[in-house]
GROMACS .gro file of C-alpha atoms in nm:
model
  462
    1MET     CA    1  -3.924  -1.224   1.194
    2GLU     CA    2  -3.906  -1.599   1.255
    3GLN     CA    3  -3.771  -1.657   0.903
    4ASN     CA    4  -3.505  -1.390   0.954
    5SER     CA    5  -3.409  -1.553   1.283
    6VAL     CA    6  -3.361  -1.890   1.108
    7ILE     CA    7  -3.148  -1.731   0.835
    8GLN     CA    8  -2.935  -1.553   1.096
    9GLN     CA    9  -2.882  -1.882   1.279
   10ILE     CA   10  -2.777  -2.053   0.952
   11ARG     CA   11  -2.534  -1.769   0.885
   12ARG     CA   12  -2.384  -1.800   1.232
   13ILE     CA   13  -2.326  -2.172   1.173
   14PHE     CA   14  -2.173  -2.121   0.827
   15MET     CA   15  -1.949  -1.840   0.955
   16SER     CA   16  -1.834  -2.026   1.265
   17LYS     CA   17  -1.485  -2.162   1.324
   18THR     CA   18  -1.641  -2.499   1.399
   19PHE     CA   19  -1.790  -2.517   1.051
   20MET     CA   20  -1.454  -2.425   0.895
   21PHE     CA   21  -1.291  -2.714   1.083
   22ALA     CA   22  -1.573  -2.942   0.966
   23GLU     CA   23  -1.510  -2.838   0.604
   24CYS     CA   24  -1.142  -2.928   0.645
   25LEU     CA   25  -1.233  -3.269   0.787
   26LEU     CA   26  -1.477  -3.331   0.500
   27ALA     CA   27  -1.208  -3.243   0.246
   28ALA     CA   28  -0.967  -3.478   0.424
   29VAL     CA   29  -1.216  -3.764   0.386
   30PHE     CA   30  -1.210  -3.727   0.007
   31VAL     CA   31  -0.829  -3.712   0.001
   32ILE     CA   32  -0.809  -4.031   0.209
   33ALA     CA   33  -1.079  -4.198  -0.004
   34ARG     CA   34  -0.866  -4.159  -0.314
   35GLY     CA   35  -0.571  -4.342  -0.163
   36MET     CA   36  -0.355  -4.466  -0.450
   37GLY     CA   37  -0.661  -4.538  -0.663
   38ASN     CA   38  -0.850  -4.340  -0.925
   39ILE     CA   39  -0.908  -3.967  -0.918
   40MET     CA   40  -1.289  -3.975  -0.887
   41PRO     CA   41  -1.307  -3.934  -0.505
   42LEU     CA   42  -1.118  -3.604  -0.546
   43ALA     CA   43  -1.357  -3.496  -0.821
   44TYR     CA   44  -1.655  -3.575  -0.597
   45GLY     CA   45  -1.487  -3.384  -0.317
   46ILE     CA   46  -1.448  -3.076  -0.534
   47VAL     CA   47  -1.812  -3.098  -0.639
   48THR     CA   48  -1.930  -3.143  -0.278
   49LEU     CA   49  -1.728  -2.846  -0.152
   50GLY     CA   50  -1.850  -2.649  -0.453
   51VAL     CA   51  -2.208  -2.716  -0.349
   52ILE     CA   52  -2.130  -2.599   0.005
   53LEU     CA   53  -1.972  -2.284  -0.140
   54CYS     CA   54  -2.284  -2.215  -0.348
   55ILE     CA   55  -2.513  -2.270  -0.050
   56LYS     CA   56  -2.305  -2.018   0.144
   57LEU     CA   57  -2.335  -1.771  -0.143
   58ILE     CA   58  -2.713  -1.794  -0.112
   59PHE     CA   59  -2.750  -1.785   0.268
   60CYS     CA   60  -2.457  -1.565   0.374
   61ASP     CA   61  -2.443  -1.194   0.305
   62ASP     CA   62  -2.068  -1.194   0.385
   63LEU     CA   63  -1.848  -1.315   0.099
   64ILE     CA   64  -1.568  -1.427   0.332
   65ALA     CA   65  -1.786  -1.724   0.428
   66THR     CA   66  -1.698  -1.880   0.090
   67LEU     CA   67  -1.320  -1.847   0.129
   68MET     CA   68  -1.259  -2.168   0.327
   69PRO     CA   69  -1.436  -2.404   0.083
   70PHE     CA   70  -1.275  -2.217  -0.208
   71TRP     CA   71  -0.925  -2.283  -0.073
   72LEU     CA   72  -1.007  -2.647   0.003
   73ILE     CA   73  -1.130  -2.695  -0.354
   74CYS     CA   74  -0.803  -2.549  -0.482
   75CYS     CA   75  -0.598  -2.771  -0.250
   76ILE     CA   76  -0.771  -3.086  -0.371
   77ALA     CA   77  -0.755  -2.973  -0.734
   78ILE     CA   78  -0.375  -2.953  -0.735
   79LYS     CA   79  -0.369  -3.332  -0.693
   80CYS     CA   80  -0.568  -3.366  -1.017
   81TYR     CA   81  -0.301  -3.286  -1.277
   82ASP     CA   82  -0.397  -3.331  -1.643
   83SER     CA   83  -0.753  -3.435  -1.553
   84PHE     CA   84  -0.946  -3.220  -1.800
   85ASN     CA   85  -1.127  -3.527  -1.933
   86VAL     CA   86  -1.249  -3.609  -1.581
   87PHE     CA   87  -1.381  -3.266  -1.489
   88ILE     CA   88  -1.540  -3.190  -1.826
   89LYS     CA   89  -1.797  -3.456  -1.736
   90PHE     CA   90  -1.922  -3.223  -1.462
   91ILE     CA   91  -1.974  -2.929  -1.697
   92TRP     CA   92  -2.348  -2.968  -1.659
   93LEU     CA   93  -2.307  -2.840  -1.301
   94ALA     CA   94  -2.155  -2.510  -1.421
   95PRO     CA   95  -2.485  -2.314  -1.401
   96ILE     CA   96  -2.502  -2.377  -1.023
   97PRO     CA   97  -2.205  -2.157  -0.919
   98VAL     CA   98  -2.308  -1.899  -1.180
   99ILE     CA   99  -2.657  -1.881  -1.028
  100GLY     CA  100  -2.510  -1.870  -0.677
  101LEU     CA  101  -2.281  -1.578  -0.766
  102LEU     CA  102  -2.557  -1.385  -0.943
  103PHE     CA  103  -2.792  -1.443  -0.647
  104HIS     CA  104  -2.531  -1.319  -0.398
  105PHE     CA  105  -2.429  -1.012  -0.597
  106ILE     CA  106  -2.789  -0.912  -0.667
  107VAL     CA  107  -2.967  -0.996  -0.340
  108TYR     CA  108  -2.683  -0.879  -0.114
  109ARG     CA  109  -2.582  -0.590  -0.337
  110LYS     CA  110  -2.359  -0.332  -0.176
  111LYS     CA  111  -2.246   0.017  -0.251
  112PHE     CA  112  -2.000   0.017  -0.541
  113ASP     CA  113  -1.641   0.043  -0.417
  114PRO     CA  114  -1.352  -0.004  -0.665
  115GLY     CA  115  -1.093   0.017  -0.388
  116LYS     CA  116  -0.732   0.120  -0.422
  117THR     CA  117  -0.599  -0.154  -0.652
  118TRP     CA  118  -0.834  -0.131  -0.950
  119LYS     CA  119  -0.604   0.090  -1.158
  120GLY     CA  120  -0.329  -0.171  -1.157
  121ALA     CA  121  -0.579  -0.440  -1.248
  122ALA     CA  122  -0.711  -0.223  -1.532
  123ALA     CA  123  -0.359  -0.166  -1.671
  124VAL     CA  124  -0.286  -0.539  -1.668
  125ALA     CA  125  -0.623  -0.615  -1.829
  126VAL     CA  126  -0.531  -0.390  -2.123
  127ALA     CA  127  -0.185  -0.546  -2.160
  128VAL     CA  128  -0.312  -0.904  -2.141
  129THR     CA  129  -0.595  -0.839  -2.386
  130LEU     CA  130  -0.355  -0.679  -2.637
  131GLY     CA  131  -0.092  -0.950  -2.590
  132GLY     CA  132   0.024  -1.087  -2.926
  133VAL     CA  133  -0.144  -0.820  -3.142
  134GLY     CA  134   0.033  -0.808  -3.476
  135LYS     CA  135   0.180  -1.159  -3.445
  136ILE     CA  136  -0.068  -1.406  -3.297
  137THR     CA  137  -0.313  -1.577  -3.532
  138ALA     CA  138  -0.688  -1.551  -3.484
  139ALA     CA  139  -0.705  -1.929  -3.431
  140GLU     CA  140  -0.451  -1.906  -3.147
  141TYR     CA  141  -0.603  -1.597  -2.984
  142PHE     CA  142  -0.961  -1.729  -2.989
  143SER     CA  143  -0.887  -2.089  -2.890
  144PRO     CA  144  -1.081  -2.191  -2.575
  145THR     CA  145  -0.760  -2.235  -2.373
  146ALA     CA  146  -0.622  -1.894  -2.474
  147LEU     CA  147  -0.955  -1.719  -2.417
  148TYR     CA  148  -0.983  -1.863  -2.066
  149HIS     CA  149  -0.637  -1.743  -1.966
  150THR     CA  150  -0.658  -1.410  -2.151
  151PHE     CA  151  -0.999  -1.330  -2.001
  152GLY     CA  152  -0.911  -1.477  -1.662
  153LEU     CA  153  -0.591  -1.278  -1.623
  154GLY     CA  154  -0.721  -0.967  -1.798
  155ILE     CA  155  -1.076  -0.834  -1.807
  156GLY     CA  156  -1.208  -1.114  -1.586
  157MET     CA  157  -0.955  -1.044  -1.311
  158PHE     CA  158  -1.030  -0.672  -1.334
  159VAL     CA  159  -1.403  -0.745  -1.287
  160LEU     CA  160  -1.324  -0.977  -0.995
  161CYS     CA  161  -1.108  -0.704  -0.842
  162ILE     CA  162  -1.401  -0.463  -0.851
  163LEU     CA  163  -1.649  -0.720  -0.719
  164LEU     CA  164  -1.424  -0.836  -0.436
  165ASN     CA  165  -1.348  -0.477  -0.341
  166THR     CA  166  -1.720  -0.409  -0.326
  167TYR     CA  167  -1.831  -0.725  -0.147
  168TYR     CA  168  -1.548  -0.774   0.103
  169THR     CA  169  -1.646  -0.528   0.373
  170PRO     CA  170  -1.534  -0.503   0.737
  171SER     CA  171  -1.786  -0.661   0.973
  172ASN     CA  172  -1.876  -0.586   1.334
  173LYS     CA  173  -1.906  -0.962   1.396
  174TYR     CA  174  -1.534  -1.035   1.363
  175ILE     CA  175  -1.199  -0.866   1.300
  176LEU     CA  176  -1.111  -0.912   0.935
  177ARG     CA  177  -0.737  -0.968   0.974
  178PHE     CA  178  -0.783  -1.241   1.235
  179ARG     CA  179  -1.057  -1.419   1.040
  180PHE     CA  180  -0.857  -1.408   0.716
  181SER     CA  181  -0.541  -1.524   0.896
  182LEU     CA  182  -0.724  -1.818   1.052
  183ILE     CA  183  -0.863  -1.928   0.714
  184MET     CA  184  -0.518  -1.910   0.555
  185THR     CA  185  -0.366  -2.100   0.848
  186LEU     CA  186  -0.624  -2.377   0.815
  187MET     CA  187  -0.561  -2.395   0.440
  188GLY     CA  188  -0.187  -2.432   0.497
  189THR     CA  189  -0.240  -2.695   0.765
  190PHE     CA  190  -0.464  -2.890   0.526
  191CYS     CA  191  -0.181  -2.882   0.269
  192VAL     CA  192   0.051  -3.029   0.533
  193PHE     CA  193  -0.206  -3.304   0.591
  194MET     CA  194  -0.207  -3.386   0.218
  195ILE     CA  195   0.174  -3.415   0.220
  196VAL     CA  196   0.171  -3.636   0.532
  197HIS     CA  197  -0.101  -3.853   0.377
  198HIS     CA  198   0.108  -3.895   0.060
  199TYR     CA  199   0.411  -4.001   0.262
  200GLY     CA  200   0.192  -4.245   0.451
  201LEU     CA  201   0.078  -4.406   0.126
  202PHE     CA  202   0.435  -4.449   0.005
  203TRP     CA  203   0.600  -4.506   0.342
  204ASP     CA  204   0.803  -4.807   0.228
  205ASN     CA  205   0.944  -4.608  -0.064
  206PHE     CA  206   1.025  -4.321   0.169
  207MET     CA  207   1.207  -4.541   0.418
  208HIS     CA  208   1.404  -4.700   0.136
  209LYS     CA  209   1.488  -4.370  -0.034
  210GLN     CA  210   1.553  -4.164   0.282
  211SER     CA  211   1.495  -3.840   0.091
  212PRO     CA  212   1.192  -3.634  -0.018
  213LEU     CA  213   0.949  -3.833  -0.231
  214TYR     CA  214   0.866  -3.716  -0.581
  215PHE     CA  215   0.507  -3.619  -0.651
  216GLN     CA  216   0.374  -3.418  -0.945
  217TRP     CA  217   0.188  -3.159  -0.735
  218ARG     CA  218   0.487  -3.061  -0.520
  219ASN     CA  219   0.534  -2.715  -0.677
  220ASN     CA  220   0.163  -2.635  -0.645
  221VAL     CA  221   0.136  -2.743  -0.283
  222SER     CA  222   0.456  -2.551  -0.205
  223THR     CA  223   0.296  -2.242  -0.358
  224MET     CA  224  -0.018  -2.287  -0.148
  225LEU     CA  225   0.194  -2.328   0.165
  226MET     CA  226   0.398  -2.017   0.085
  227LEU     CA  227   0.074  -1.821   0.051
  228ALA     CA  228  -0.040  -1.951   0.390
  229MET     CA  229   0.280  -1.962   0.598
  230PRO     CA  230   0.301  -1.595   0.711
  231PHE     CA  231  -0.038  -1.606   0.881
  232PRO     CA  232   0.022  -1.856   1.163
  233PHE     CA  233   0.328  -1.648   1.251
  234TYR     CA  234   0.105  -1.339   1.258
  235LEU     CA  235  -0.152  -1.516   1.477
  236SER     CA  236   0.130  -1.627   1.707
  237SER     CA  237   0.165  -1.268   1.827
  238LYS     CA  238  -0.176  -1.317   1.991
  239HIS     CA  239  -0.186  -1.694   2.047
  240TYR     CA  240   0.165  -1.835   2.089
  241PRO     CA  241   0.105  -2.198   1.977
  242PHE     CA  242   0.034  -2.081   1.619
  243LEU     CA  243   0.411  -2.040   1.580
  244PHE     CA  244   0.442  -2.417   1.564
  245LEU     CA  245   0.191  -2.439   1.278
  246GLY     CA  246   0.404  -2.193   1.083
  247LEU     CA  247   0.713  -2.408   1.137
  248LEU     CA  248   0.512  -2.717   1.045
  249GLN     CA  249   0.410  -2.555   0.718
  250TYR     CA  250   0.774  -2.474   0.639
  251ALA     CA  251   0.863  -2.837   0.709
  252GLY     CA  252   0.585  -2.936   0.468
  253ILE     CA  253   0.744  -2.721   0.197
  254MET     CA  254   1.082  -2.885   0.251
  255PHE     CA  255   0.932  -3.235   0.235
  256THR     CA  256   0.780  -3.165  -0.106
  257GLY     CA  257   1.126  -3.167  -0.261
  258SER     CA  258   1.035  -2.857  -0.462
  259ARG     CA  259   1.348  -2.657  -0.550
  260GLY     CA  260   1.155  -2.331  -0.575
  261GLY     CA  261   0.981  -2.411  -0.248
  262ALA     CA  262   1.309  -2.489  -0.071
  263LEU     CA  263   1.468  -2.160  -0.178
  264GLY     CA  264   1.164  -1.933  -0.162
  265GLY     CA  265   1.022  -2.099   0.148
  266THR     CA  266   1.347  -2.051   0.339
  267VAL     CA  267   1.359  -1.683   0.245
  268GLU     CA  268   0.994  -1.650   0.346
  269LEU     CA  269   1.052  -1.826   0.679
  270ALA     CA  270   1.335  -1.586   0.759
  271LEU     CA  271   1.109  -1.289   0.685
  272CYS     CA  272   0.825  -1.434   0.896
  273LEU     CA  273   1.055  -1.494   1.194
  274ALA     CA  274   1.220  -1.152   1.165
  275ILE     CA  275   0.890  -0.963   1.162
  276LEU     CA  276   0.748  -1.183   1.443
  277ILE     CA  277   1.048  -1.125   1.671
  278TYR     CA  278   1.045  -0.752   1.596
  279SER     CA  279   0.673  -0.695   1.646
  280ASP     CA  280   0.584  -0.947   1.918
  281VAL     CA  281   0.755  -0.775   2.211
  282LYS     CA  282   0.562  -0.977   2.470
  283ASN     CA  283   0.691  -1.314   2.344
  284ARG     CA  284   1.024  -1.195   2.199
  285LYS     CA  285   1.246  -1.359   2.462
  286LYS     CA  286   1.045  -1.681   2.450
  287ASN     CA  287   1.064  -1.691   2.069
  288LEU     CA  288   1.439  -1.626   2.062
  289ILE     CA  289   1.510  -1.896   2.320
  290PHE     CA  290   1.290  -2.149   2.139
  291LEU     CA  291   1.438  -2.079   1.794
  292ALA     CA  292   1.795  -2.083   1.928
  293SER     CA  293   1.725  -2.416   2.096
  294VAL     CA  294   1.582  -2.569   1.778
  295VAL     CA  295   1.879  -2.453   1.568
  296THR     CA  296   2.131  -2.573   1.828
  297ILE     CA  297   1.972  -2.918   1.856
  298ALA     CA  298   1.946  -2.951   1.478
  299ILE     CA  299   2.312  -2.860   1.425
  300THR     CA  300   2.441  -3.068   1.717
  301LEU     CA  301   2.241  -3.388   1.676
  302PHE     CA  302   2.092  -3.397   1.328
  303SER     CA  303   2.312  -3.192   1.093
  304LYS     CA  304   2.442  -3.493   0.896
  305PRO     CA  305   2.104  -3.676   0.868
  306ILE     CA  306   1.937  -3.351   0.760
  307MET     CA  307   2.204  -3.282   0.496
  308ASP     CA  308   2.187  -3.641   0.368
  309PHE     CA  309   1.807  -3.622   0.353
  310PHE     CA  310   1.800  -3.303   0.145
  311THR     CA  311   2.109  -3.374  -0.068
  312PRO     CA  312   1.897  -3.479  -0.372
  313VAL     CA  313   1.715  -3.144  -0.360
  314LEU     CA  314   2.046  -2.956  -0.331
  315LEU     CA  315   2.187  -3.148  -0.626
  316ARG     CA  316   1.881  -3.060  -0.834
  317LEU     CA  317   1.928  -2.694  -0.738
  318SER     CA  318   2.279  -2.693  -0.883
  319GLY     CA  319   2.200  -2.918  -1.179
  320GLY     CA  320   2.011  -2.670  -1.397
  321ASP     CA  321   1.688  -2.728  -1.590
  322ASN     CA  322   1.704  -2.770  -1.967
  323ILE     CA  323   1.331  -2.712  -2.021
  324ARG     CA  324   1.319  -2.390  -1.820
  325GLU     CA  325   1.640  -2.264  -1.979
  326GLY     CA  326   1.497  -2.337  -2.322
  327LEU     CA  327   1.173  -2.154  -2.240
  328ILE     CA  328   1.364  -1.850  -2.111
  329ARG     CA  329   1.558  -1.831  -2.438
  330ARG     CA  330   1.229  -1.856  -2.629
  331ALA     CA  331   1.077  -1.578  -2.416
  332VAL     CA  332   1.359  -1.344  -2.520
  333GLU     CA  333   1.318  -1.446  -2.884
  334ASP     CA  334   0.940  -1.398  -2.867
  335PHE     CA  335   0.988  -1.054  -2.710
  336LYS     CA  336   1.224  -0.950  -2.989
  337SER     CA  337   0.973  -1.072  -3.250
  338ASN     CA  338   0.705  -0.833  -3.120
  339ILE     CA  339   0.861  -0.584  -2.878
  340LEU     CA  340   0.546  -0.384  -2.815
  341PHE     CA  341   0.284  -0.655  -2.747
  342GLY     CA  342   0.473  -0.986  -2.724
  343ARG     CA  343   0.336  -1.315  -2.857
  344GLY     CA  344   0.022  -1.341  -2.644
  345LEU     CA  345  -0.099  -1.618  -2.415
  346GLY     CA  346  -0.239  -1.825  -2.703
  347TYR     CA  347   0.093  -1.861  -2.884
  348ASN     CA  348   0.179  -2.229  -2.914
  349GLY     CA  349   0.509  -2.212  -3.099
  350ASN     CA  350   0.706  -2.330  -2.795
  351THR     CA  351   0.544  -2.671  -2.752
  352ASP     CA  352   0.859  -2.834  -2.889
  353VAL     CA  353   1.039  -2.719  -2.573
  354HIS     CA  354   0.757  -2.796  -2.329
  355ASN     CA  355   0.434  -2.976  -2.417
  356PRO     CA  356   0.166  -2.857  -2.170
  357ALA     CA  357  -0.118  -3.058  -2.020
  358LYS     CA  358  -0.458  -3.043  -2.185
  359PHE     CA  359  -0.629  -2.702  -2.146
  360ALA     CA  360  -0.304  -2.540  -2.032
  361ILE     CA  361  -0.102  -2.288  -2.229
  362CYS     CA  362   0.269  -2.322  -2.301
  363TRP     CA  363   0.402  -2.128  -2.003
  364TYR     CA  364   0.751  -1.981  -1.991
  365HIS     CA  365   0.758  -2.097  -1.627
  366SER     CA  366   0.892  -1.763  -1.502
  367SER     CA  367   0.678  -1.455  -1.444
  368PRO     CA  368   0.926  -1.188  -1.568
  369PHE     CA  369   0.982  -1.383  -1.889
  370GLN     CA  370   0.609  -1.451  -1.918
  371VAL     CA  371   0.551  -1.076  -1.915
  372ILE     CA  372   0.810  -0.990  -2.179
  373GLY     CA  373   0.739  -1.294  -2.399
  374SER     CA  374   0.360  -1.270  -2.391
  375PHE     CA  375   0.293  -0.896  -2.351
  376GLY     CA  376   0.606  -0.706  -2.457
  377LEU     CA  377   0.686  -0.352  -2.341
  378VAL     CA  378   0.317  -0.277  -2.282
  379GLY     CA  379   0.310  -0.571  -2.040
  380VAL     CA  380   0.627  -0.459  -1.864
  381ALA     CA  381   0.474  -0.115  -1.807
  382ALA     CA  382   0.136  -0.255  -1.695
  383PHE     CA  383   0.269  -0.516  -1.452
  384SER     CA  384   0.524  -0.270  -1.309
  385TYR     CA  385   0.245  -0.021  -1.244
  386GLN     CA  386   0.030  -0.292  -1.083
  387LEU     CA  387   0.317  -0.386  -0.851
  388TYR     CA  388   0.366  -0.020  -0.755
  389ASN     CA  389  -0.009   0.016  -0.699
  390ARG     CA  390  -0.016  -0.288  -0.474
  391MET     CA  391   0.291  -0.187  -0.273
  392THR     CA  392   0.147   0.157  -0.197
  393THR     CA  393  -0.155  -0.021  -0.047
  394VAL     CA  394   0.069  -0.227   0.181
  395TRP     CA  395   0.290   0.060   0.292
  396ARG     CA  396  -0.003   0.295   0.355
  397ARG     CA  397  -0.031   0.140   0.702
  398VAL     CA  398   0.270  -0.059   0.818
  399THR     CA  399   0.140  -0.325   1.058
  400HIS     CA  400   0.234  -0.684   1.130
  401PHE     CA  401  -0.072  -0.801   0.937
  402ASN     CA  402   0.001  -0.588   0.630
  403ILE     CA  403   0.361  -0.709   0.629
  404SER     CA  404   0.228  -1.066   0.654
  405LEU     CA  405   0.014  -1.004   0.346
  406PHE     CA  406   0.322  -0.867   0.170
  407ILE     CA  407   0.531  -1.172   0.267
  408SER     CA  408   0.253  -1.402   0.146
  409TYR     CA  409   0.259  -1.228  -0.191
  410ALA     CA  410   0.639  -1.235  -0.189
  411GLY     CA  411   0.620  -1.615  -0.149
  412LEU     CA  412   0.387  -1.638  -0.449
  413PHE     CA  413   0.616  -1.405  -0.646
  414LEU     CA  414   0.924  -1.613  -0.564
  415MET     CA  415   0.753  -1.934  -0.677
  416SER     CA  416   0.634  -1.754  -0.990
  417LEU     CA  417   0.998  -1.695  -1.086
  418VAL     CA  418   1.030  -2.067  -1.166
  419ASN     CA  419   0.664  -2.168  -1.224
  420PRO     CA  420   0.350  -2.029  -1.393
  421GLY     CA  421   0.244  -1.907  -1.046
  422GLU     CA  422   0.019  -1.604  -1.049
  423PHE     CA  423  -0.034  -1.636  -1.424
  424CYS     CA  424  -0.279  -1.918  -1.341
  425PRO     CA  425  -0.603  -1.718  -1.298
  426ILE     CA  426  -0.747  -1.961  -1.043
  427PRO     CA  427  -0.626  -1.981  -0.775
  428TYR     CA  428  -0.299  -1.787  -0.783
  429GLY     CA  429  -0.395  -1.482  -0.988
  430LEU     CA  430  -0.708  -1.445  -0.777
  431ALA     CA  431  -0.506  -1.502  -0.457
  432ALA     CA  432  -0.270  -1.216  -0.544
  433THR     CA  433  -0.566  -0.987  -0.615
  434LEU     CA  434  -0.739  -1.087  -0.291
  435LEU     CA  435  -0.433  -1.031  -0.070
  436PHE     CA  436  -0.416  -0.662  -0.156
  437ILE     CA  437  -0.793  -0.616  -0.136
  438ILE     CA  438  -0.782  -0.758   0.217
  439CYS     CA  439  -0.495  -0.521   0.290
  440ASP     CA  440  -0.701  -0.225   0.169
  441LYS     CA  441  -1.002  -0.336   0.374
  442ASN     CA  442  -0.789  -0.390   0.682
  443ASN     CA  443  -0.654  -0.036   0.647
  444ILE     CA  444  -1.011   0.092   0.641
  445GLU     CA  445  -1.114  -0.123   0.938
  446ALA     CA  446  -0.809  -0.016   1.138
  447SER     CA  447  -0.865   0.352   1.061
  448SER     CA  448  -1.222   0.338   1.190
  449SER     CA  449  -1.160   0.085   1.467
  450SER     CA  450  -1.399   0.057   1.754
  451GLU     CA  451  -1.303   0.020   2.119
  452LYS     CA  452  -1.337  -0.356   2.093
  453ASN     CA  453  -1.048  -0.395   1.850
  454SER     CA  454  -0.840  -0.077   1.891
  455GLU     CA  455  -0.615  -0.244   2.149
  456GLU     CA  456  -0.552  -0.535   1.912
  457ILE     CA  457  -0.453  -0.297   1.632
  458LEU     CA  458  -0.213  -0.099   1.848
  459SER     CA  459  -0.051  -0.408   1.993
  460ILE     CA  460   0.061  -0.540   1.654
  461GLU     CA  461   0.160  -0.217   1.484
  462ILE     CA  462   0.530  -0.174   1.407
   0.00000   0.00000   0.00000
């Protein structure tokens, strides 16, 4: 009994909001430690947070405990572009997360539950696995890079879909939608911190340039922010100050200088504000007055400085992109060369247009063209069915939270139109899978709500 009491106390600490804040602060230390120097502090940060994640896998019977360190690892990792040679040195640590996962799934085993989205995942797994059949060479298909992406986006993602459906279960210790929204909000806020820290390092350049600074990880951090941004707006319906974190995250997107982020993030912001104003009746007048005031002040006092500041981004929006245009043409050509199955993820015949980083495939940098170029008509059918399968999960119960999940995915989808996006298995492919699993679980939790959370459900339903 005493041992169980100790374990329960450890779980309470690991599951607490305080511990999540502490994880964010720890991650921030490693970001600051890097400064403008070498990448090793970030690598040590990823390893440290990975150890924390594994410890949680062992002590916590609730898989959501691992979500905060997972997102922080992903946030730090996006600053480590083309660093395969750095992280391969830590390959000897690989058995630790494998052991942690096996321990969690065996010791805390739960009743098998495939959920509502497994059929879409299964269809995509078939299409991805068959991608390139008839055209791709054995050397290309079975290269380590191709196998990682083919397995990660195909059979591996299907297995993860089943496992996450089984192991993410509603708890009587918290309300799933609020806990998930808080984690996503903290992740987005941490991304804003990384952007602010970068501007602080290059403050003199920023003051001289008077426009968004260039940094290699701008598209990735914009994608992370677009995944996170809907959730502070959702939380604002219960705790008004969260609205400001949502606006801060949008500002972070704009300061990245990412063209996809500027376009997609603005569309996403409009959706977030529209659904907040519609659903949050209690604060509707306050929200409208605040937003009208911000817009009026911006137009009256800062319209010219704002336009001057973002002019370089606007010019890049209208200037075209030779690499992306070339890859789109190749995607059409690759589709025509193998209409049924495409060229597959291992095909490397497009490296003359875009030479990828080490251990990355030659993306088409646009999800629709990735589907037709890599998987052909079979891929078009599979991914269309998966999208339909996911949307039926969202629309099964139309609530503010479910719409927030949909907007989060819409942000990822919009960024994936001009970037690899959700075709990166970790984190974006997994993020897309998780969003709809959480939606399914929230539907279940809401349907069988207890008295303690029924009022909260009713108050945010559309």
